[in-house]
Tab-separated table of C-alpha atoms in Angstrom:
chain	number	residue	atom	x	y	z
A	766	MET	CA	-16.368	-12.960	-44.606
A	767	THR	CA	-19.276	-11.315	-42.854
A	768	TYR	CA	-21.213	-11.649	-39.658
A	769	CYS	CA	-24.997	-11.292	-39.460
A	770	VAL	CA	-27.313	-12.269	-36.641
A	771	ALA	CA	-31.108	-12.185	-36.490
A	772	MET	CA	-33.371	-12.938	-33.526
A	773	ARG	CA	-37.062	-13.774	-33.331
A	774	LEU	CA	-38.429	-12.820	-29.931
A	775	GLN	CA	-41.785	-12.484	-28.242
A	776	GLU	CA	-41.711	-8.719	-28.753
A	777	GLY	CA	-40.471	-8.777	-32.336
A	778	LEU	CA	-37.308	-9.138	-34.415
A	779	VAL	CA	-33.733	-7.918	-34.099
A	780	PHE	CA	-31.235	-7.752	-36.969
A	781	ALA	CA	-27.553	-6.810	-36.875
A	782	SER	CA	-24.915	-7.022	-39.612
A	783	ASP	CA	-21.376	-5.893	-40.179
A	784	SER	CA	-20.540	-4.388	-43.567
A	785	ARG	CA	-17.154	-5.788	-44.541
A	786	THR	CA	-16.631	-7.915	-47.613
A	787	ASN	CA	-13.318	-9.333	-48.684
A	788	ALA	CA	-11.848	-11.338	-51.499
A	789	GLY	CA	-8.455	-11.895	-49.949
A	790	VAL	CA	-6.955	-9.461	-47.454
A	791	ASP	CA	-6.026	-6.990	-50.199
A	792	HIS	CA	-9.538	-6.623	-51.521
A	793	ILE	CA	-11.656	-5.298	-48.700
A	794	ALA	CA	-14.762	-3.213	-49.224
A	795	THR	CA	-17.862	-2.005	-47.436
A	796	PHE	CA	-21.285	-3.266	-48.523
A	797	ARG	CA	-24.579	-3.130	-46.732
A	798	LYS	CA	-25.863	-6.604	-45.872
A	799	LEU	CA	-29.178	-5.640	-44.314
A	800	ASN	CA	-31.932	-5.048	-46.859
A	801	VAL	CA	-35.545	-4.120	-46.240
A	802	PHE	CA	-38.671	-4.732	-48.321
A	803	ALA	CA	-41.528	-2.897	-46.625
A	804	GLN	CA	-44.942	-1.414	-47.100
A	805	ALA	CA	-45.925	0.544	-44.013
A	806	GLY	CA	-48.873	-1.009	-42.197
A	807	GLU	CA	-48.899	-4.136	-44.391
A	808	ARG	CA	-45.563	-5.979	-44.465
A	809	VAL	CA	-41.953	-5.725	-43.367
A	810	LEU	CA	-39.374	-8.168	-44.779
A	811	VAL	CA	-35.700	-7.996	-43.872
A	812	LEU	CA	-32.987	-9.903	-45.749
A	813	GLN	CA	-29.418	-10.307	-44.483
A	814	SER	CA	-26.780	-11.954	-46.634
A	815	ALA	CA	-23.390	-13.637	-46.304
A	816	GLY	CA	-21.222	-15.390	-48.847
A	817	ASN	CA	-20.209	-14.695	-52.432
A	818	LEU	CA	-20.914	-10.979	-52.982
A	819	ALA	CA	-21.731	-11.377	-56.680
A	820	THR	CA	-24.302	-14.024	-55.759
A	821	THR	CA	-25.913	-12.088	-52.895
A	822	GLN	CA	-26.047	-8.863	-54.913
A	823	SER	CA	-27.651	-10.671	-57.855
A	824	VAL	CA	-30.198	-12.326	-55.599
A	825	LEU	CA	-31.097	-8.951	-54.072
A	826	SER	CA	-31.191	-7.194	-57.463
A	827	LEU	CA	-33.454	-9.848	-58.958
A	828	LEU	CA	-35.760	-9.820	-55.944
A	829	ARG	CA	-36.062	-5.994	-56.139
A	830	GLN	CA	-36.434	-5.879	-59.926
A	831	ARG	CA	-39.141	-8.529	-59.848
A	832	CYS	CA	-41.183	-6.507	-57.386
A	833	GLN	CA	-41.935	-4.384	-60.491
A	834	GLU	CA	-41.834	-7.042	-63.204
A	835	GLU	CA	-43.266	-10.258	-61.868
A	836	LYS	CA	-46.719	-11.189	-60.711
A	837	LEU	CA	-45.490	-13.034	-57.640
A	838	ASN	CA	-42.880	-11.070	-55.683
A	839	LEU	CA	-41.709	-10.226	-52.166
A	840	MET	CA	-44.148	-7.313	-51.931
A	841	ASN	CA	-47.216	-9.465	-52.519
A	842	VAL	CA	-46.468	-13.086	-51.504
A	843	GLY	CA	-49.100	-14.356	-49.116
A	844	SER	CA	-46.839	-15.544	-46.286
A	845	LEU	CA	-43.319	-15.393	-44.912
A	846	TYR	CA	-43.012	-19.048	-45.853
A	847	ASP	CA	-43.766	-18.204	-49.483
A	848	ALA	CA	-41.263	-15.344	-49.281
A	849	ALA	CA	-38.571	-17.774	-48.071
A	850	THR	CA	-39.453	-20.124	-50.957
A	851	LEU	CA	-39.140	-17.241	-53.429
A	852	VAL	CA	-35.753	-16.207	-52.012
A	853	GLY	CA	-34.575	-19.823	-52.021
A	854	ASN	CA	-35.590	-20.236	-55.674
A	855	THR	CA	-33.727	-17.051	-56.584
A	856	VAL	CA	-30.599	-18.311	-54.794
A	857	ARG	CA	-30.787	-21.558	-56.776
A	858	GLU	CA	-31.307	-19.644	-60.021
A	859	VAL	CA	-28.285	-17.354	-59.513
A	860	ILE	CA	-25.931	-20.116	-58.360
A	861	ALA	CA	-26.986	-22.329	-61.269
A	862	ARG	CA	-26.447	-19.420	-63.685
A	863	ASP	CA	-23.058	-18.235	-62.366
A	864	GLY	CA	-21.626	-21.337	-60.724
A	865	GLY	CA	-21.869	-23.925	-63.447
A	866	GLN	CA	-19.837	-22.202	-66.144
A	867	GLN	CA	-16.195	-22.723	-65.288
A	868	GLN	CA	-14.044	-25.050	-63.219
A	869	SER	CA	-12.709	-22.075	-61.315
A	870	GLY	CA	-12.711	-23.415	-57.763
A	871	ILE	CA	-14.685	-20.343	-56.710
A	872	ASN	CA	-17.335	-20.807	-54.045
A	873	PHE	CA	-20.514	-19.200	-55.414
A	874	SER	CA	-22.643	-20.065	-52.414
A	875	CYS	CA	-24.414	-17.756	-50.003
A	876	ASN	CA	-26.561	-17.885	-46.894
A	877	LEU	CA	-29.463	-15.560	-46.168
A	878	LEU	CA	-31.569	-14.670	-43.175
A	879	LEU	CA	-35.144	-13.599	-43.872
A	880	GLY	CA	-37.283	-12.178	-41.089
A	881	GLY	CA	-40.417	-10.126	-40.983
A	882	GLN	CA	-44.163	-10.035	-40.700
A	883	ILE	CA	-47.121	-9.831	-43.056
A	884	HIS	CA	-50.380	-8.362	-41.787
A	885	GLY	CA	-52.632	-10.887	-40.068
A	886	GLN	CA	-49.787	-13.360	-39.527
A	887	PRO	CA	-47.114	-13.916	-36.877
A	888	HIS	CA	-43.579	-12.556	-37.252
A	889	ARG	CA	-41.181	-15.235	-38.476
A	890	LEU	CA	-37.493	-15.784	-39.165
A	891	PHE	CA	-35.844	-18.120	-41.704
A	892	HIS	CA	-32.312	-19.202	-42.531
A	893	ILE	CA	-32.045	-19.888	-46.275
A	894	TYR	CA	-29.192	-22.175	-47.335
A	895	PRO	CA	-27.117	-22.055	-50.558
A	896	GLU	CA	-29.178	-25.016	-51.786
A	897	GLY	CA	-32.321	-22.875	-51.574
A	898	ASN	CA	-33.942	-24.845	-48.758
A	899	PHE	CA	-34.490	-23.228	-45.372
A	900	ILE	CA	-35.177	-23.643	-41.654
A	901	GLU	CA	-37.311	-21.505	-39.339
A	902	ALA	CA	-36.473	-20.120	-35.901
A	903	SER	CA	-38.561	-21.377	-32.974
A	904	ASP	CA	-39.121	-20.491	-29.323
A	905	ASP	CA	-36.385	-22.988	-28.427
A	906	THR	CA	-33.893	-21.626	-30.933
A	907	PRO	CA	-34.790	-17.953	-31.309
A	908	TYR	CA	-31.784	-16.820	-33.351
A	909	PHE	CA	-29.769	-17.539	-36.482
A	910	GLN	CA	-26.286	-16.447	-37.479
A	911	ILE	CA	-24.562	-16.451	-40.885
A	912	GLY	CA	-20.932	-15.825	-41.794
A	913	GLU	CA	-18.267	-15.712	-39.060
A	914	SER	CA	-20.654	-16.976	-36.417
A	915	LYS	CA	-18.480	-18.753	-33.860
A	916	TYR	CA	-16.735	-15.884	-32.062
A	917	GLY	CA	-20.033	-14.218	-31.187
A	918	LYS	CA	-22.045	-17.335	-30.372
A	919	PRO	CA	-21.155	-17.940	-26.687
A	920	ILE	CA	-22.594	-14.634	-25.470
A	921	ILE	CA	-25.872	-15.200	-27.337
A	922	ASP	CA	-26.117	-18.729	-25.944
A	923	ARG	CA	-25.734	-17.318	-22.441
A	924	VAL	CA	-28.051	-14.327	-22.685
A	925	LEU	CA	-30.799	-14.870	-25.236
A	926	ALA	CA	-34.179	-16.508	-24.753
A	927	HIS	CA	-37.477	-16.191	-26.584
A	928	ASP	CA	-38.794	-13.752	-23.965
A	929	THR	CA	-35.716	-11.479	-23.911
A	930	PRO	CA	-36.933	-7.872	-24.382
A	931	LEU	CA	-36.175	-6.324	-27.776
A	932	ASP	CA	-33.717	-3.718	-26.437
A	933	GLN	CA	-31.761	-6.285	-24.435
A	934	ALA	CA	-31.640	-8.581	-27.435
A	935	MET	CA	-30.176	-5.728	-29.486
A	936	GLN	CA	-27.505	-5.157	-26.811
A	937	CYS	CA	-26.734	-8.874	-26.988
A	938	ALA	CA	-26.410	-8.687	-30.787
A	939	LEU	CA	-24.052	-5.710	-30.454
A	940	ILE	CA	-21.871	-7.491	-27.892
A	941	SER	CA	-21.812	-10.543	-30.132
A	942	LEU	CA	-20.659	-8.316	-33.013
A	943	ASP	CA	-18.070	-6.658	-30.773
A	944	SER	CA	-16.493	-10.031	-29.893
A	945	THR	CA	-16.389	-10.939	-33.580
A	946	LEU	CA	-14.929	-7.574	-34.628
A	947	ARG	CA	-12.121	-7.976	-32.087
A	948	SER	CA	-11.120	-11.481	-33.111
A	949	ASN	CA	-11.660	-11.562	-36.875
A	950	LEU	CA	-10.351	-9.063	-39.402
A	951	SER	CA	-12.844	-10.086	-42.068
A	952	VAL	CA	-15.677	-8.575	-40.027
A	953	GLY	CA	-15.725	-4.776	-39.865
A	954	MET	CA	-17.548	-1.561	-39.071
A	955	PRO	CA	-19.913	0.139	-39.751
A	956	LEU	CA	-22.774	-1.985	-38.435
A	957	ASP	CA	-26.330	-1.971	-39.737
A	958	VAL	CA	-28.959	-2.772	-37.151
A	959	MET	CA	-32.739	-2.852	-37.063
A	960	ARG	CA	-35.438	-3.592	-34.548
A	961	TYR	CA	-38.912	-4.582	-35.610
A	962	ARG	CA	-41.657	-4.493	-33.005
A	963	ARG	CA	-44.310	-7.160	-33.543
A	964	ASP	CA	-47.499	-5.938	-35.255
A	965	SER	CA	-46.013	-2.484	-35.890
A	966	PHE	CA	-45.440	-2.997	-39.635
A	967	ASP	CA	-42.949	-0.186	-39.259
A	968	ALA	CA	-39.471	-0.565	-40.779
A	969	THR	CA	-38.054	2.786	-39.666
A	970	ASP	CA	-36.192	1.638	-36.520
A	971	GLN	CA	-32.927	1.173	-38.454
A	972	HIS	CA	-29.507	2.525	-37.570
A	973	ARG	CA	-26.050	2.575	-39.062
A	974	ILE	CA	-23.434	2.473	-36.296
A	975	SER	CA	-20.171	4.014	-37.428
A	976	GLU	CA	-16.669	3.545	-36.004
A	977	ASP	CA	-16.966	6.769	-33.966
A	978	ASP	CA	-20.495	6.219	-32.635
A	979	PRO	CA	-20.255	7.369	-28.978
A	980	ASP	CA	-22.949	5.020	-27.649
A	981	PHE	CA	-21.464	1.921	-29.248
A	982	HIS	CA	-18.013	2.997	-28.093
A	983	ARG	CA	-19.341	3.337	-24.540
A	984	LEU	CA	-20.970	-0.090	-24.769
A	985	ARG	CA	-17.749	-1.733	-25.975
A	986	GLN	CA	-15.715	-0.019	-23.251
A	987	ALA	CA	-18.164	-0.990	-20.508
A	988	TRP	CA	-18.202	-4.601	-21.710
A	989	SER	CA	-14.430	-4.786	-22.008
A	990	HIS	CA	-13.752	-3.209	-18.593
A	991	GLY	CA	-16.511	-5.221	-16.965
A	992	LEU	CA	-15.120	-8.479	-18.359
A	993	LEU	CA	-11.627	-7.722	-17.081
A	994	GLU	CA	-13.006	-6.818	-13.651
A	995	LEU	CA	-15.142	-9.942	-13.561
A	996	PHE	CA	-12.186	-12.044	-14.690
A	997	ALA	CA	-9.986	-10.654	-11.907
A	998	GLN	CA	-12.571	-11.655	-9.294
A	999	LEU	CA	-13.095	-15.249	-10.380
A	1000	PRO	CA	-12.760	-17.895	-7.668
A	1001	PRO	CA	-9.367	-19.639	-7.888
A	1002	GLN	CA	-8.997	-23.348	-8.637
A	1003	LYS	CA	-7.914	-25.159	-5.477
A	1004	TRP	CA	-4.902	-26.529	-7.305
A	1005	THR	CA	-4.104	-23.032	-8.548
A	1006	HIS	CA	-1.771	-22.280	-5.693
A	1007	SER	CA	-0.551	-25.791	-5.077
A	1008	LYS	CA	2.804	-24.979	-6.663
B	758	MET	CA	-13.361	-31.880	-33.129
B	759	THR	CA	-11.223	-30.842	-30.195
B	760	TYR	CA	-10.099	-27.690	-28.510
B	761	CYS	CA	-6.561	-27.169	-27.209
B	762	VAL	CA	-4.886	-23.943	-26.161
B	763	ALA	CA	-1.298	-23.333	-25.077
B	764	MET	CA	0.267	-20.114	-23.790
B	765	ARG	CA	3.870	-19.023	-23.517
B	766	LEU	CA	4.236	-16.413	-20.782
B	767	GLN	CA	6.993	-14.678	-18.901
B	768	GLU	CA	6.521	-17.042	-15.945
B	769	GLY	CA	6.195	-20.224	-17.972
B	770	LEU	CA	3.730	-22.248	-20.007
B	771	VAL	CA	0.045	-23.096	-19.713
B	772	PHE	CA	-1.679	-25.977	-21.517
B	773	ALA	CA	-5.377	-26.889	-21.564
B	774	SER	CA	-7.207	-29.477	-23.670
B	775	ASP	CA	-10.626	-31.026	-23.834
B	776	SER	CA	-10.830	-34.786	-24.343
B	777	ARG	CA	-13.645	-35.386	-26.821
B	778	THR	CA	-13.102	-36.978	-30.186
B	779	ASN	CA	-15.822	-37.628	-32.694
B	780	ALA	CA	-16.276	-39.218	-36.058
B	781	GLY	CA	-19.837	-38.107	-36.635
B	782	VAL	CA	-22.228	-37.444	-33.763
B	783	ASP	CA	-22.801	-41.152	-33.147
B	784	HIS	CA	-19.157	-41.968	-32.632
B	785	ILE	CA	-17.994	-39.941	-29.667
B	786	ALA	CA	-15.172	-40.993	-27.388
B	787	THR	CA	-12.780	-39.649	-24.768
B	788	PHE	CA	-9.077	-39.452	-25.514
B	789	ARG	CA	-6.366	-37.545	-23.759
B	790	LYS	CA	-4.845	-34.871	-26.016
B	791	LEU	CA	-2.179	-33.587	-23.648
B	792	ASN	CA	1.001	-35.655	-23.653
B	793	VAL	CA	4.180	-35.110	-21.693
B	794	PHE	CA	7.778	-36.117	-22.426
B	795	ALA	CA	9.837	-35.215	-19.385
B	796	GLN	CA	13.019	-35.893	-17.517
B	797	ALA	CA	12.961	-34.102	-14.165
B	798	GLY	CA	15.541	-31.358	-13.946
B	799	GLU	CA	16.548	-31.626	-17.608
B	800	ARG	CA	13.622	-31.246	-20.009
B	801	VAL	CA	9.858	-30.935	-20.174
B	802	LEU	CA	8.082	-31.251	-23.530
B	803	VAL	CA	4.303	-31.096	-23.855
B	804	LEU	CA	2.423	-32.102	-27.013
B	805	GLN	CA	-1.241	-31.318	-27.637
B	806	SER	CA	-3.024	-32.683	-30.685
B	807	ALA	CA	-6.116	-32.026	-32.787
B	808	GLY	CA	-7.328	-33.597	-36.001
B	809	ASN	CA	-7.541	-37.144	-37.307
B	810	LEU	CA	-7.252	-39.396	-34.249
B	811	ALA	CA	-5.508	-42.229	-36.121
B	812	THR	CA	-2.907	-39.750	-37.306
B	813	THR	CA	-2.320	-38.059	-33.946
B	814	GLN	CA	-2.154	-41.402	-32.111
B	815	SER	CA	0.341	-42.765	-34.624
B	816	VAL	CA	2.471	-39.629	-34.362
B	817	LEU	CA	2.503	-39.932	-30.564
B	818	SER	CA	3.154	-43.689	-30.622
B	819	LEU	CA	6.069	-43.302	-33.028
B	820	LEU	CA	7.548	-40.435	-31.031
B	821	ARG	CA	7.352	-42.493	-27.806
B	822	GLN	CA	8.589	-45.700	-29.371
B	823	ARG	CA	11.544	-43.914	-30.932
B	824	CYS	CA	12.635	-42.566	-27.561
B	825	GLN	CA	13.785	-46.177	-27.040
B	826	GLU	CA	14.730	-47.127	-30.572
B	827	GLU	CA	16.246	-44.179	-32.346
B	828	LYS	CA	19.409	-42.233	-31.748
B	829	LEU	CA	17.750	-38.856	-32.184
B	830	ASN	CA	14.504	-38.572	-30.247
B	831	LEU	CA	12.395	-36.188	-28.161
B	832	MET	CA	14.268	-37.115	-24.990
B	833	ASN	CA	17.653	-36.088	-26.334
B	834	VAL	CA	17.221	-33.509	-29.132
B	835	GLY	CA	19.326	-30.447	-28.441
B	836	SER	CA	16.662	-27.757	-28.681
B	837	LEU	CA	12.928	-27.140	-28.763
B	838	TYR	CA	13.366	-26.144	-32.386
B	839	ASP	CA	14.854	-29.556	-33.183
B	840	ALA	CA	12.005	-31.190	-31.274
B	841	ALA	CA	9.476	-29.305	-33.440
B	842	THR	CA	11.334	-30.437	-36.558
B	843	LEU	CA	11.229	-34.041	-35.338
B	844	VAL	CA	7.502	-33.849	-34.618
B	845	GLY	CA	6.877	-32.181	-37.995
B	846	ASN	CA	8.789	-34.948	-39.799
B	847	THR	CA	6.772	-37.585	-37.969
B	848	VAL	CA	3.517	-35.868	-38.960
B	849	ARG	CA	4.627	-35.871	-42.608
B	850	GLU	CA	5.637	-39.522	-42.369
B	851	VAL	CA	2.309	-40.704	-40.928
B	852	ILE	CA	0.162	-38.645	-43.304
B	853	ALA	CA	2.195	-39.849	-46.287
B	854	ARG	CA	1.852	-43.460	-45.077
B	855	ASP	CA	-1.886	-43.401	-44.258
B	856	GLY	CA	-3.218	-40.650	-46.477
B	857	GLY	CA	-1.989	-41.609	-49.906
B	858	GLN	CA	-3.515	-45.081	-50.199
B	859	GLN	CA	-7.142	-44.586	-51.119
B	860	GLN	CA	-9.366	-41.948	-52.627
B	861	SER	CA	-11.538	-42.021	-49.538
B	862	GLY	CA	-12.215	-38.324	-49.047
B	863	ILE	CA	-10.997	-38.689	-45.460
B	864	ASN	CA	-9.032	-35.808	-43.966
B	865	PHE	CA	-5.891	-37.347	-42.477
B	866	SER	CA	-4.447	-34.069	-41.288
B	867	CYS	CA	-3.655	-32.952	-37.755
B	868	ASN	CA	-2.337	-29.930	-35.897
B	869	LEU	CA	-0.050	-30.094	-32.879
B	870	LEU	CA	1.122	-27.702	-30.195
B	871	LEU	CA	4.574	-28.340	-28.750
B	872	GLY	CA	5.745	-26.389	-25.737
B	873	GLY	CA	8.435	-26.893	-23.161
B	874	GLN	CA	11.956	-26.175	-22.035
B	875	ILE	CA	15.344	-27.861	-22.247
B	876	HIS	CA	17.954	-27.077	-19.608
B	877	GLY	CA	20.026	-23.999	-20.396
B	878	GLN	CA	17.539	-22.713	-22.957
B	879	PRO	CA	14.418	-20.544	-22.846
B	880	HIS	CA	10.923	-22.047	-22.714
B	881	ARG	CA	9.290	-22.060	-26.153
B	882	LEU	CA	5.999	-22.884	-27.838
B	883	PHE	CA	5.364	-24.098	-31.407
B	884	HIS	CA	2.323	-24.753	-33.574
B	885	ILE	CA	3.061	-27.620	-35.977
B	886	TYR	CA	0.899	-27.758	-39.105
B	887	PRO	CA	-0.311	-30.857	-40.998
B	888	GLU	CA	2.368	-30.097	-43.597
B	889	GLY	CA	5.028	-30.570	-40.905
B	890	ASN	CA	6.197	-26.955	-40.881
B	891	PHE	CA	5.654	-24.813	-37.786
B	892	ILE	CA	5.496	-21.353	-36.236
B	893	GLU	CA	6.679	-20.165	-32.823
B	894	ALA	CA	4.842	-18.066	-30.236
B	895	SER	CA	6.319	-14.654	-29.445
B	896	ASP	CA	5.851	-11.920	-26.849
B	897	ASP	CA	3.346	-10.262	-29.217
B	898	THR	CA	1.386	-13.452	-29.826
B	899	PRO	CA	1.806	-15.507	-26.679
B	900	TYR	CA	-0.758	-18.226	-27.395
B	901	PHE	CA	-1.831	-20.797	-29.969
B	902	GLN	CA	-5.086	-22.692	-30.356
B	903	ILE	CA	-5.901	-25.817	-32.366
B	904	GLY	CA	-9.271	-27.419	-33.132
B	905	GLU	CA	-12.495	-25.535	-32.415
B	906	SER	CA	-10.674	-22.306	-31.674
B	907	LYS	CA	-13.118	-19.535	-32.515
B	908	TYR	CA	-15.635	-19.703	-29.650
B	909	GLY	CA	-12.931	-19.327	-27.029
B	910	LYS	CA	-10.741	-16.785	-28.823
B	911	PRO	CA	-12.410	-13.465	-27.826
B	912	ILE	CA	-11.796	-13.917	-24.088
B	913	ILE	CA	-8.113	-14.751	-24.652
B	914	ASP	CA	-7.714	-11.743	-26.942
B	915	ARG	CA	-9.129	-9.539	-24.194
B	916	VAL	CA	-7.267	-10.945	-21.215
B	917	LEU	CA	-3.940	-12.445	-22.200
B	918	ALA	CA	-0.569	-10.729	-22.545
B	919	HIS	CA	2.996	-11.988	-22.317
B	920	ASP	CA	3.276	-10.815	-18.704
B	921	THR	CA	-0.008	-12.354	-17.496
B	922	PRO	CA	0.749	-14.413	-14.351
B	923	LEU	CA	0.613	-18.182	-14.789
B	924	ASP	CA	-2.422	-18.715	-12.555
B	925	GLN	CA	-4.428	-15.989	-14.282
B	926	ALA	CA	-3.494	-17.403	-17.673
B	927	MET	CA	-4.807	-20.778	-16.553
B	928	GLN	CA	-8.091	-19.184	-15.466
B	929	CYS	CA	-8.270	-17.565	-18.907
B	930	ALA	CA	-7.688	-20.924	-20.595
B	931	LEU	CA	-10.450	-22.481	-18.474
B	932	ILE	CA	-12.917	-19.693	-19.334
B	933	SER	CA	-11.995	-20.078	-22.989
B	934	LEU	CA	-12.714	-23.799	-22.717
B	935	ASP	CA	-15.978	-23.102	-20.893
B	936	SER	CA	-17.220	-20.869	-23.739
B	937	THR	CA	-16.303	-23.555	-26.257
B	938	LEU	CA	-17.928	-26.355	-24.237
B	939	ARG	CA	-21.176	-24.374	-24.071
B	940	SER	CA	-21.382	-23.622	-27.785
B	941	ASN	CA	-19.945	-26.698	-29.470
B	942	LEU	CA	-20.954	-30.298	-28.861
B	943	SER	CA	-17.755	-31.697	-30.359
B	944	VAL	CA	-15.754	-30.330	-27.424
B	945	GLY	CA	-16.289	-32.094	-24.099
B	946	MET	CA	-15.202	-32.819	-20.544
B	947	PRO	CA	-13.009	-33.912	-18.856
B	948	LEU	CA	-10.275	-31.327	-19.350
B	949	ASP	CA	-6.548	-31.943	-19.082
B	950	VAL	CA	-4.527	-28.980	-17.916
B	951	MET	CA	-0.922	-28.335	-17.016
B	952	ARG	CA	1.184	-25.443	-15.829
B	953	TYR	CA	4.903	-25.355	-16.321
B	954	ARG	CA	6.896	-22.783	-14.354
B	955	ARG	CA	9.949	-21.529	-16.229
B	956	ASP	CA	13.257	-23.149	-15.204
B	957	SER	CA	11.487	-25.638	-12.910
B	958	PHE	CA	11.933	-28.664	-15.245
B	959	ASP	CA	9.034	-30.111	-13.286
B	960	ALA	CA	6.126	-31.710	-15.163
B	961	THR	CA	4.021	-32.653	-12.152
B	962	ASP	CA	1.638	-29.672	-12.104
B	963	GLN	CA	-0.963	-31.529	-14.199
B	964	HIS	CA	-4.650	-31.945	-13.481
B	965	ARG	CA	-7.626	-33.721	-14.974
B	966	ILE	CA	-10.783	-31.685	-14.405
B	967	SER	CA	-13.876	-33.862	-14.420
B	968	GLU	CA	-17.517	-32.896	-15.002
B	969	ASP	CA	-18.159	-32.761	-11.239
B	970	ASP	CA	-15.034	-30.859	-10.220
B	971	PRO	CA	-16.310	-28.381	-7.602
B	972	ASP	CA	-13.713	-25.677	-8.323
B	973	PHE	CA	-14.303	-25.691	-12.066
B	974	HIS	CA	-18.059	-25.724	-11.445
B	975	ARG	CA	-17.685	-22.682	-9.186
B	976	LEU	CA	-15.583	-20.920	-11.810
B	977	ARG	CA	-18.162	-21.560	-14.542
B	978	GLN	CA	-21.000	-20.397	-12.312
B	979	ALA	CA	-19.177	-17.234	-11.266
B	980	TRP	CA	-18.343	-16.411	-14.868
B	981	SER	CA	-21.865	-17.109	-16.087
B	982	HIS	CA	-23.565	-15.090	-13.316
B	983	GLY	CA	-21.021	-12.307	-13.604
B	984	LEU	CA	-21.565	-12.037	-17.358
B	985	LEU	CA	-25.336	-11.839	-16.961
B	986	GLU	CA	-24.974	-9.181	-14.270
B	987	LEU	CA	-22.501	-7.215	-16.360
B	988	PHE	CA	-24.766	-7.533	-19.383
B	989	ALA	CA	-27.753	-6.176	-17.438
B	990	GLN	CA	-25.769	-3.076	-16.446
B	991	LEU	CA	-24.487	-2.116	-19.889
B	992	PRO	CA	-25.106	1.487	-20.951
B	993	PRO	CA	-28.067	1.713	-23.357
B	994	GLN	CA	-27.737	2.885	-26.941
B	995	LYS	CA	-29.280	6.352	-27.301
B	996	TRP	CA	-31.545	5.046	-30.005
B	997	THR	CA	-32.466	2.090	-27.796
B	998	HIS	CA	-35.523	3.790	-26.390
B	999	SER	CA	-36.363	5.904	-29.385
B	1000	LYS	CA	-39.290	3.658	-30.259
């Protein structure tokens, strides 16, 4: 499995992904799931992927290759909406190519998050389904998750709103990843994260957070200790001491 | 869906269940998922259920009915292990009866948690699978969840150990339910909870927590406010203010 989260906020976009892939517990590997298509000053597109690794890698390879070969590609489409359509079509193409051949019982599907901005237009975020169709984040629902999304959802639901500052939103994404890392073995370090500030058209604010990253370690410790402290101070239920 | 959690601790057992069932979003109802078979001073058995409601109701009805009709039943089996076997057999029986008739695509399966104590024996906790086989909680893994388990798992993983006091374990179960209630519509109030103190053979420490329960409301508020406060104080990532 995998866990990726992306947020579309007033100030810009936040992306965070783990890097573990697995085909059974004895076939675990590390692959980057956060991919950037950017031209400084003009466009920044970020793609995160979850699902069948052969499918997501093919989709990414085709999208990259076609930036050279095809007339219409991610580096020149006129809008984020058109970019999502292009990605969706490529997902359909790969799943039709690979998925229809054998009755193998393999799940060839994948989910993708596409966020970014093209000059002169607002920043946008899409969730692209295995069927190639997609939905867009709104002020009411400013984030999407793909992969092992449930463990890390409660903290986002509590903390995140459309006007959450970019740095706080990134902390929220990291805490959400921390909860998922602790409870699910199929999600693993290192993490790939990126912030995109609206209208910056700058894709350089990317980081890879490794297992021994002191800041992330400090964050996890502070969260863990704080939770235990908070838990110990919770008001008792009246019936708690009835027996 | 449903969410039930049960814990087997040094001091005894903790059970907590929501009460929502749904067959699609337009068919939502309230059913109790925490069921007690008890004879004061001799045995306390608690069954929690998740899955196909027709299946779980039939399993419970048959188990109750057979306490009158059959020689070997939950009120006289010699051990918790034998009780789990009996429940597992009943699950197999009902699924074989109801599930094999039509190619309807319906999932007839269910999961059950069985915890309790029989006089002269230790208190034990089992997770019974749809296939009728089961696993037992241990000091290393003192809890089981069934239903929508992922949202509420991180807090249990952080807080719970075999030697956690009974009252604290109940608070943990309630927080776990709170996280699940917030993030998943298929889990809903009221909650049914029960504590069983080891060697008490007393099944009376049960409570139904309704939507307007002031203590539970206070607990949720304190947790929510505390989390937001804790979140606001987290140490920043060094690269957080690099841009």
